[in-house]
Amino acid sequence: MLLTWIAEIADDPLVLDPADRRTEVETNTWRLGGAEGEDLRTLPVSGVVGAFERTAEAIRRRVLDRGFAGPATFYVWHDRQSGHLRCSTASLPADELPFGGGYVPVADLGPVVEGFLADGDPGVIAWAELDEGEVRGSLDNEPENEPETDPFPVWVRDVGTPNPGPALA
């Protein structure tokens, strides 16, 4: 079911409007998890990575077909607080995504997917792993006085250029 949902994202509504980031986030952001009874640990990491790569390529074609001239990034992260994989598309470069906390753009989706698939208790984070005020994976802006958290990895794919350059190192 997860692989089907990832594939369907390529055809879902897509908004690229630099003047309206909130609508972009609300329309383009997806939360993916296992269907009732689906054992995610049996899915191959390569299968999930391949599904996201195909989806990113389909979104890139849609962006180009629209003639959108600005930057556009498709991105995926493991939201440990909710226990989901999340993905979105923004009319922003990879180093300016709308996260309230620190993140690290990465070129290898495998470790992000591995962390999600290995999460034996999705949505539960041990007390010892929490930082005060932790908001990993949140797209809402944090107030300026919140404590800093460790950056989390976010897989990024440029979907706004006809021939995307080399992947991040």
Short mmCIF file of C-alpha atoms in Angstrom, two decimals:
data_model
loop_
_atom_site.label_atom_id
_atom_site.label_comp_id
_atom_site.label_asym_id
_atom_site.label_seq_id
_atom_site.Cartn_x
_atom_site.Cartn_y
_atom_site.Cartn_z
CA MET A 1 0.00 0.00 0.00
CA LEU A 2 2.83 2.43 0.85
CA LEU A 3 4.36 2.08 -2.62
CA THR A 4 0.94 2.76 -4.20
CA TRP A 5 0.49 5.91 -2.11
CA ILE A 6 3.94 7.18 -3.10
CA ALA A 7 3.12 6.65 -6.77
CA GLU A 8 -0.22 8.46 -6.44
CA ILE A 9 1.48 11.62 -5.14
CA ALA A 10 2.82 12.23 -8.66
CA ASP A 11 -0.74 12.84 -9.89
CA ASP A 12 -2.14 14.68 -6.86
CA PRO A 13 -2.75 18.44 -6.87
CA LEU A 14 0.43 20.50 -7.02
CA VAL A 15 0.71 24.20 -6.14
CA LEU A 16 3.83 26.23 -6.86
CA ASP A 17 3.22 29.77 -5.68
CA PRO A 18 6.16 31.64 -4.11
CA ALA A 19 3.71 34.30 -2.89
CA ASP A 20 1.61 31.76 -0.97
CA ARG A 21 3.85 29.32 0.91
CA ARG A 22 1.05 28.22 3.25
CA THR A 23 -1.05 26.95 0.32
CA GLU A 24 2.00 25.18 -1.09
CA VAL A 25 2.60 23.39 2.21
CA GLU A 26 -1.08 22.52 2.73
CA THR A 27 -1.55 21.22 -0.83
CA ASN A 28 1.81 19.58 -1.50
CA THR A 29 2.66 17.88 1.81
CA TRP A 30 1.84 14.23 2.37
CA ARG A 31 2.09 11.98 5.41
CA LEU A 32 2.71 8.34 4.56
CA GLY A 33 2.59 5.32 6.81
CA GLY A 34 1.56 1.72 6.76
CA ALA A 35 -1.98 0.72 6.03
CA GLU A 36 -3.78 -1.21 8.74
CA GLY A 37 -1.96 -4.52 9.04
CA GLU A 38 0.83 -3.62 6.57
CA ASP A 39 4.18 -4.72 7.97
CA LEU A 40 6.50 -1.98 6.77
CA ARG A 41 9.57 -3.89 7.92
CA THR A 42 9.04 -6.33 5.04
CA LEU A 43 9.28 -3.62 2.38
CA PRO A 44 12.67 -3.38 0.67
CA VAL A 45 14.37 -0.01 1.15
CA SER A 46 15.28 -0.03 -2.55
CA GLY A 47 11.60 -0.39 -3.50
CA VAL A 48 10.55 2.62 -1.43
CA VAL A 49 13.51 4.68 -2.67
CA GLY A 50 12.67 3.75 -6.28
CA ALA A 51 9.03 4.75 -5.79
CA PHE A 52 10.07 8.18 -4.50
CA GLU A 53 12.58 8.64 -7.33
CA ARG A 54 9.87 7.88 -9.92
CA THR A 55 7.48 10.26 -8.17
CA ALA A 56 10.11 13.02 -8.10
CA GLU A 57 10.74 12.56 -11.83
CA ALA A 58 7.00 12.70 -12.59
CA ILE A 59 6.65 15.88 -10.53
CA ARG A 60 9.67 17.37 -12.33
CA ARG A 61 7.96 16.72 -15.68
CA ARG A 62 4.74 18.36 -14.41
CA VAL A 63 6.64 21.41 -13.17
CA LEU A 64 8.44 21.78 -16.49
CA ASP A 65 5.22 21.24 -18.49
CA ARG A 66 3.69 24.16 -16.59
CA GLY A 67 6.60 26.37 -17.59
CA PHE A 68 7.38 27.19 -13.96
CA ALA A 69 10.61 29.20 -14.07
CA GLY A 70 11.68 29.33 -10.44
CA PRO A 71 13.37 26.81 -8.16
CA ALA A 72 11.36 23.78 -7.10
CA THR A 73 12.33 20.97 -4.75
CA PHE A 74 10.66 17.65 -3.95
CA TYR A 75 11.75 16.43 -0.53
CA VAL A 76 11.22 13.50 1.86
CA TRP A 77 11.88 13.13 5.58
CA HIS A 78 11.08 10.76 8.44
CA ASP A 79 8.85 12.55 10.92
CA ARG A 80 9.78 10.63 14.04
CA GLN A 81 7.15 12.38 16.16
CA SER A 82 4.27 11.07 14.06
CA GLY A 83 6.02 7.90 12.87
CA HIS A 84 5.46 8.74 9.21
CA LEU A 85 7.44 9.39 6.09
CA ARG A 86 6.51 12.80 4.84
CA CYS A 87 7.11 14.44 1.49
CA SER A 88 6.38 17.75 -0.14
CA THR A 89 7.20 20.01 -3.06
CA ALA A 90 8.13 23.67 -2.61
CA SER A 91 9.03 26.52 -4.92
CA LEU A 92 12.27 26.89 -2.99
CA PRO A 93 15.84 25.65 -3.34
CA ALA A 94 16.90 22.69 -1.18
CA ASP A 95 18.66 24.87 1.39
CA GLU A 96 15.59 27.06 2.07
CA LEU A 97 12.81 24.53 2.76
CA PRO A 98 10.01 25.62 5.13
CA PHE A 99 11.09 23.78 8.28
CA GLY A 100 10.97 25.50 11.64
CA GLY A 101 14.11 23.69 12.81
CA GLY A 102 17.43 22.62 11.41
CA TYR A 103 17.66 20.02 8.67
CA VAL A 104 20.39 18.64 6.43
CA PRO A 105 19.66 18.17 2.71
CA VAL A 106 20.91 14.73 1.65
CA ALA A 107 21.25 12.99 -1.70
CA ASP A 108 20.82 9.43 -0.39
CA LEU A 109 17.23 8.59 0.51
CA GLY A 110 18.16 5.09 1.73
CA PRO A 111 19.02 6.01 5.34
CA VAL A 112 15.85 8.13 5.69
CA VAL A 113 13.70 5.22 4.49
CA GLU A 114 15.65 2.71 6.62
CA GLY A 115 14.94 4.77 9.75
CA PHE A 116 11.25 4.85 8.92
CA LEU A 117 10.95 1.15 8.09
CA ALA A 118 12.91 0.13 11.19
CA ASP A 119 10.77 2.26 13.50
CA GLY A 120 9.28 -0.51 15.63
CA ASP A 121 7.03 1.88 17.52
CA PRO A 122 6.00 4.62 15.05
CA GLY A 123 5.18 7.94 16.64
CA VAL A 124 6.85 7.11 19.94
CA ILE A 125 10.19 8.63 20.88
CA ALA A 126 11.95 7.47 24.02
CA TRP A 127 12.30 10.17 26.70
CA ALA A 128 16.07 9.76 26.59
CA GLU A 129 16.08 10.68 22.88
CA LEU A 130 14.05 13.87 23.27
CA ASP A 131 15.56 17.31 23.43
CA GLU A 132 13.60 19.93 25.35
CA GLY A 133 11.21 21.52 22.85
CA GLU A 134 12.01 19.00 20.10
CA VAL A 135 9.99 19.49 16.91
CA ARG A 136 11.69 17.22 14.37
CA GLY A 137 9.95 17.20 11.04
CA SER A 138 7.61 20.09 11.75
CA LEU A 139 6.79 22.42 8.89
CA ASP A 140 5.45 25.08 11.24
CA ASN A 141 7.80 27.91 12.07
CA GLU A 142 9.13 27.78 15.60
CA PRO A 143 9.30 30.85 17.77
CA GLU A 144 12.78 32.37 17.81
CA ASN A 145 13.34 31.50 21.48
CA GLU A 146 12.89 27.71 21.13
CA PRO A 147 15.90 25.54 21.98
CA GLU A 148 17.93 24.33 19.04
CA THR A 149 17.61 20.68 18.03
CA ASP A 150 19.91 18.43 16.08
CA PRO A 151 19.32 18.75 12.35
CA PHE A 152 17.50 15.85 10.73
CA PRO A 153 18.16 14.48 7.22
CA VAL A 154 15.86 15.51 4.37
CA TRP A 155 16.23 13.89 0.94
CA VAL A 156 15.98 16.56 -1.72
CA ARG A 157 15.48 16.41 -5.47
CA ASP A 158 15.58 19.43 -7.78
CA VAL A 159 12.37 19.31 -9.82
CA GLY A 160 12.52 22.82 -11.22
CA THR A 161 15.21 22.49 -13.86
CA PRO A 162 15.11 20.63 -17.19
CA ASN A 163 18.37 18.79 -16.47
CA PRO A 164 18.98 18.72 -12.73
CA GLY A 165 22.63 18.94 -11.78
CA PRO A 166 24.53 16.30 -9.87
CA ALA A 167 23.07 15.12 -6.59
CA LEU A 168 24.36 16.42 -3.28
CA ALA A 169 27.44 14.75 -1.88
#
